[in-house]
CSV table of C-alpha atoms and ligand atoms in Angstrom, one decimal:
chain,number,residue,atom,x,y,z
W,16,UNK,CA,0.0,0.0,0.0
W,17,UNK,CA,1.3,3.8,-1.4
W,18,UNK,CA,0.1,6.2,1.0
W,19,UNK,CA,0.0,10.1,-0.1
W,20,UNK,CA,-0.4,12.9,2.1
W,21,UNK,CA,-2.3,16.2,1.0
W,22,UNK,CA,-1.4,19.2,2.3
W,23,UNK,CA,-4.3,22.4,1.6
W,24,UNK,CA,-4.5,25.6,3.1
W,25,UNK,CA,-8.3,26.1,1.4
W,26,UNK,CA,-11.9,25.1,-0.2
W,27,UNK,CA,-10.3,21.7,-0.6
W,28,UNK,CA,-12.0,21.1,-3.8
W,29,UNK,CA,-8.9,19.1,-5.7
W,30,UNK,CA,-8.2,17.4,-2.3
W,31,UNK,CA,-11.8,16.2,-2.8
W,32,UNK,CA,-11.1,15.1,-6.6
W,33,UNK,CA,-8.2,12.8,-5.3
W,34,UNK,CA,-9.6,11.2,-2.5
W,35,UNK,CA,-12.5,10.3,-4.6
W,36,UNK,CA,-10.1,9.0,-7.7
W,37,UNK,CA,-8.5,6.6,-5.3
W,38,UNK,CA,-11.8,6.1,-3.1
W,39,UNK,CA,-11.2,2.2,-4.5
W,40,UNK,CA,-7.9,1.5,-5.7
W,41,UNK,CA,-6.7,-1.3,-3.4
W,42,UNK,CA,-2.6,-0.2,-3.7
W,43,UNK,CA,-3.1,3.6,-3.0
W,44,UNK,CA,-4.8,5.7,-0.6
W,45,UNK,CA,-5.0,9.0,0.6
W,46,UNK,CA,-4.2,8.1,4.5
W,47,UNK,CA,-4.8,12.3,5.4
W,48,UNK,CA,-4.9,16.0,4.8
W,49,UNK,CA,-2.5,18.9,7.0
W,50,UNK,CA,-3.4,22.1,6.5
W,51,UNK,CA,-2.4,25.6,7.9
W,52,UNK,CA,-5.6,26.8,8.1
W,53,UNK,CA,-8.4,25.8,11.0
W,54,UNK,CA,-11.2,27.3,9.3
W,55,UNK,CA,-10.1,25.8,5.6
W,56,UNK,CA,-12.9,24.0,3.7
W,57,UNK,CA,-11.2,21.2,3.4
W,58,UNK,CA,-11.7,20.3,6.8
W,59,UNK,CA,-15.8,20.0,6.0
W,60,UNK,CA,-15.0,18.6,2.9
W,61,UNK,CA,-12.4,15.4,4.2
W,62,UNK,CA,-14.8,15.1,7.0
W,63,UNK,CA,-17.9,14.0,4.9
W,64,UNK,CA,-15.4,11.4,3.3
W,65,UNK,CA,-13.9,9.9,6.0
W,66,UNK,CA,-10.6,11.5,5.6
W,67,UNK,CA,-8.8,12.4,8.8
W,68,UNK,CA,-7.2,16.4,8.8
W,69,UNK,CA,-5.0,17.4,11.1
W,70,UNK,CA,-4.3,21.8,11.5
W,71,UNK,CA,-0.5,22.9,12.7
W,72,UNK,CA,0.0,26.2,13.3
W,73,UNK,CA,2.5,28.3,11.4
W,74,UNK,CA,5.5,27.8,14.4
W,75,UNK,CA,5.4,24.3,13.6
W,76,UNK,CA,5.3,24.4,9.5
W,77,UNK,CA,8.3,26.7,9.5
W,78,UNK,CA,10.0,24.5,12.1
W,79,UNK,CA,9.1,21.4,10.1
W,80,UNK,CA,10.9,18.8,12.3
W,81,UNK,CA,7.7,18.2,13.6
W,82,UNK,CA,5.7,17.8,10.4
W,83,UNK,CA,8.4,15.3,9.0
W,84,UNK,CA,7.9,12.8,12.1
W,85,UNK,CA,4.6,12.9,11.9
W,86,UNK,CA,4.8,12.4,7.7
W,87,UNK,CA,7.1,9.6,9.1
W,88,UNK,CA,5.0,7.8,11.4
W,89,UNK,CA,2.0,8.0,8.9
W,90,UNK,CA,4.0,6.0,6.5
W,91,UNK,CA,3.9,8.5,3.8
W,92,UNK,CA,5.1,7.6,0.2
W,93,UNK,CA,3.9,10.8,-1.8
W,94,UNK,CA,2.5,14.5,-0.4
W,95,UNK,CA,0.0,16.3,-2.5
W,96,UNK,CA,0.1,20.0,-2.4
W,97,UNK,CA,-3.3,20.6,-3.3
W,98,UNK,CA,-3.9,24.5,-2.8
W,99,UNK,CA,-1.3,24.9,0.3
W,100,UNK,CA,-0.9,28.4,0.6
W,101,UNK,CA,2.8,28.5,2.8
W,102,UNK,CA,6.3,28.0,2.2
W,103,UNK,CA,7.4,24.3,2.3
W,104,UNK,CA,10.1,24.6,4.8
W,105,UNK,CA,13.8,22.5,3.9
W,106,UNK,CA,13.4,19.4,6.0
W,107,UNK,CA,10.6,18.3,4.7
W,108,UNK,CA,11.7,19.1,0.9
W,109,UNK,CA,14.8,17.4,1.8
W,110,UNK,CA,12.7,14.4,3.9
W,111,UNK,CA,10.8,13.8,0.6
W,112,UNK,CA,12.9,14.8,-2.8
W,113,UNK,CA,11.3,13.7,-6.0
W,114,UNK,CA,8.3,12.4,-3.9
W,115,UNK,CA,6.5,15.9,-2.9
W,116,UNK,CA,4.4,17.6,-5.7
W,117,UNK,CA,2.5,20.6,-6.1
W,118,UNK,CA,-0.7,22.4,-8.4
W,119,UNK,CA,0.3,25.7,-9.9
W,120,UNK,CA,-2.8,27.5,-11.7
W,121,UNK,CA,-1.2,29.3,-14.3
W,122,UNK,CA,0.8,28.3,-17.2
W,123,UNK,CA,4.6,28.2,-15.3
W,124,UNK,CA,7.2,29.5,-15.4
W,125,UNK,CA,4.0,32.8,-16.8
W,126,UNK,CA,2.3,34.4,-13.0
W,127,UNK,CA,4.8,32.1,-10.8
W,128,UNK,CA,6.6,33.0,-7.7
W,129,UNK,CA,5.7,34.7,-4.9
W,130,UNK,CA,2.6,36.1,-4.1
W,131,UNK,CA,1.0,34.8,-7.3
W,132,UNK,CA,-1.4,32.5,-5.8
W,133,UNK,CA,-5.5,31.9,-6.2
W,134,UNK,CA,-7.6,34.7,-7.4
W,135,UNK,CA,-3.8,37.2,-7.9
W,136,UNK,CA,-3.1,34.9,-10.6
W,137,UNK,CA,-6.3,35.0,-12.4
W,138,UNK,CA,-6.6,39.2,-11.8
W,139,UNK,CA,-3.0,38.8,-13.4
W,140,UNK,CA,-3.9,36.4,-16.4
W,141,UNK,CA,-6.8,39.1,-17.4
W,142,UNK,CA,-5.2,42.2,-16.6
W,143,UNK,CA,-2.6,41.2,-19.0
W,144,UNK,CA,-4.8,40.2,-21.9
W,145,UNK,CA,-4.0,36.7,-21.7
W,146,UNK,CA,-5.9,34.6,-24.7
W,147,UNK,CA,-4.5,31.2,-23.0
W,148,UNK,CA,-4.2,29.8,-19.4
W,149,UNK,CA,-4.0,26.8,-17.5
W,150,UNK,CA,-2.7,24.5,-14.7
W,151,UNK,CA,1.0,23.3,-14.3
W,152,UNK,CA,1.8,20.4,-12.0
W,153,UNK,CA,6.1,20.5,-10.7
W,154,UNK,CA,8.2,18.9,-8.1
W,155,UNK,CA,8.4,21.0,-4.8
W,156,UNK,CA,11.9,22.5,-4.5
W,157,UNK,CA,13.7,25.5,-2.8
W,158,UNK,CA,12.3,27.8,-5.1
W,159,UNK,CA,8.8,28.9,-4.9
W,160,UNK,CA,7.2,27.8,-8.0
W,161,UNK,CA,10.2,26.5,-10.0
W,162,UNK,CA,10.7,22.9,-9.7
W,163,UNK,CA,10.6,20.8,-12.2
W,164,UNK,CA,7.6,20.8,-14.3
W,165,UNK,CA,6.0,17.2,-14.6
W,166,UNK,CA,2.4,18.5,-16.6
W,167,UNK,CA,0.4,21.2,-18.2
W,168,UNK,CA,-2.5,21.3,-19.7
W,169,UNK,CA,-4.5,25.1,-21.3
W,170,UNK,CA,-7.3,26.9,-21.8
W,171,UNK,CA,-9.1,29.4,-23.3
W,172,UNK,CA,-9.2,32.8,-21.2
W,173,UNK,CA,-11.9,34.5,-22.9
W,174,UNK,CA,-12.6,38.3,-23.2
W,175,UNK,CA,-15.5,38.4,-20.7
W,176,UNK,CA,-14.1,36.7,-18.0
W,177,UNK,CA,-13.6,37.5,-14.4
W,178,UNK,CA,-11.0,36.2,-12.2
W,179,UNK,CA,-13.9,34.0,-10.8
W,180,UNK,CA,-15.0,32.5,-14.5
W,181,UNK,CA,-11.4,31.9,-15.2
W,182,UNK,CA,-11.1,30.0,-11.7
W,183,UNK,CA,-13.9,28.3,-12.8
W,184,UNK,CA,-12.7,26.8,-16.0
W,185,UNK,CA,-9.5,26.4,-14.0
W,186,UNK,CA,-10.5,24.0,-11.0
W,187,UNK,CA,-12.5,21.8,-14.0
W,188,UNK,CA,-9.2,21.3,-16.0
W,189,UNK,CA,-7.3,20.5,-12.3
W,190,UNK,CA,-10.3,18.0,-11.6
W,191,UNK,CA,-9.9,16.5,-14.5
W,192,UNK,CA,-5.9,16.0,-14.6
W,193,UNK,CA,-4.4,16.2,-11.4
W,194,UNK,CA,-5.8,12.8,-9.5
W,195,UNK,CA,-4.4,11.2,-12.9
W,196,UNK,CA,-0.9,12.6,-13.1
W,197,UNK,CA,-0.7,11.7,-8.8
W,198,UNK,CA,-1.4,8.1,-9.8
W,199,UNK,CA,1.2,7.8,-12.5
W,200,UNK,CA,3.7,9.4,-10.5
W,201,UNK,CA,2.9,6.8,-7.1
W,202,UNK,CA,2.8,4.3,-9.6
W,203,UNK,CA,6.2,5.1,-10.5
W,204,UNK,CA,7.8,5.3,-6.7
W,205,UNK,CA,9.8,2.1,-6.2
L,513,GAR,C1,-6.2,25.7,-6.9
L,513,GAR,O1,-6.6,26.4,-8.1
L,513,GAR,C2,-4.7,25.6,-6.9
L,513,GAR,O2,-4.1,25.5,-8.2
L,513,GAR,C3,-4.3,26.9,-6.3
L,513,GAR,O3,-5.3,27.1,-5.3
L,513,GAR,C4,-6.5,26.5,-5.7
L,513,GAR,C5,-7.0,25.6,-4.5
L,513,GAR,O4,-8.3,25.2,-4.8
L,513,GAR,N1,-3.0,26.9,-5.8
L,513,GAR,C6,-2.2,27.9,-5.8
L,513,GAR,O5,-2.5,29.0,-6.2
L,513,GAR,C7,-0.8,27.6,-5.3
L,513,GAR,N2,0.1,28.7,-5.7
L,513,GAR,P1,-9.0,24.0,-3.9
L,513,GAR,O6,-8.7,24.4,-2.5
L,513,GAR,O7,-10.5,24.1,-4.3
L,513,GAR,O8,-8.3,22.7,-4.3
């Protein structure tokens, strides 16, 4: 048994697309969600699935010892950044090289870095006359928003859209892709 780790800071929504994926594959499973945020949807959202979420407060994510031993004694194989709004601190990067992924919603290396997160990205995309975004999946390294880049996928941004239309057609193309690309990749751990 592969067991992957989420980590979200928000609605939860792609969390929800995971779990759901691997709701009945008997080799993988999503064994729990850690999130930054107590009042984060995903909380509601694990809840009425069964999945257990477990809130640290900021002193212990940048500290990150503490978050590796307890990725440790869960028996994690793979963590899932799925909308996790914080630096991931060295130790765990270094705990889980190659093995710790993350959902960017813009076409990368295009409205990366920092700050450039949720509803900034979208404002961005339109405020710059974008005709094309879209969702980039990369290894977690060092640098905020610049590892490796493992899949990407477009679409349209069209002329009357809002930063919440453009989310919108967003969150359907990360449904749609990311619980895929986390099975290929678990698949692929020795
Ligand atoms: C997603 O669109 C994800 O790509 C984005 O936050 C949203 C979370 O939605 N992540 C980032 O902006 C990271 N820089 P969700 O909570 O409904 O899954």
């Amino acid at each position: 048994m592969k067991n992957i780790v989420i980590f979200a800071s928000g609605d939860g929504s792609n969390a929800e697309a995971i779990v759901k994926h691997f709701a009945a594959n008997d080799s993988i499973k999503v064994k729990c969600v850690l999130t930054n945020r107590i009042n984060a949807g995903v909380h509601q959202r694990m809840e009425s699935l069964g999945i257990p979420t477990y809130n640290f407060p900021k002193e212990v994510w940048c500290d990150a010892n503490e978050i590796v031993r307890f990725l440790q004694k869960e028996n994690t194989d793979f963590i899932v950044l799925a909308g996790f709004l914080a630096k991931i601190e060295i130790p765990i990067i270094k705990a889980f090289t190659g093995r710790i992924i993350n959902i960017h919603p813009s076409l990368l290396p295009k409205y990366g870095g920092k700050g450039m997160w949720g509803h900034h990205i979208h404002e961005a995309v339109i405020a710059a006359r974008e005709t094309q975004s879209g969702i980039t999946i990369h290894y977690i390294d060092e640098d905020i928003d610049k590892g490796e880049i493992i899949f990407q996928a477009s679409c349209e941004v069209l002329p009357d859209d809002t930063p919440d239309s453009l989310a919108e057609r967003i969150h359907a193309l990360e449904h749609r892709h990311f619980p895929s690309v986390v099975e290929k990749l678990v698949n692929g751990l020795d």
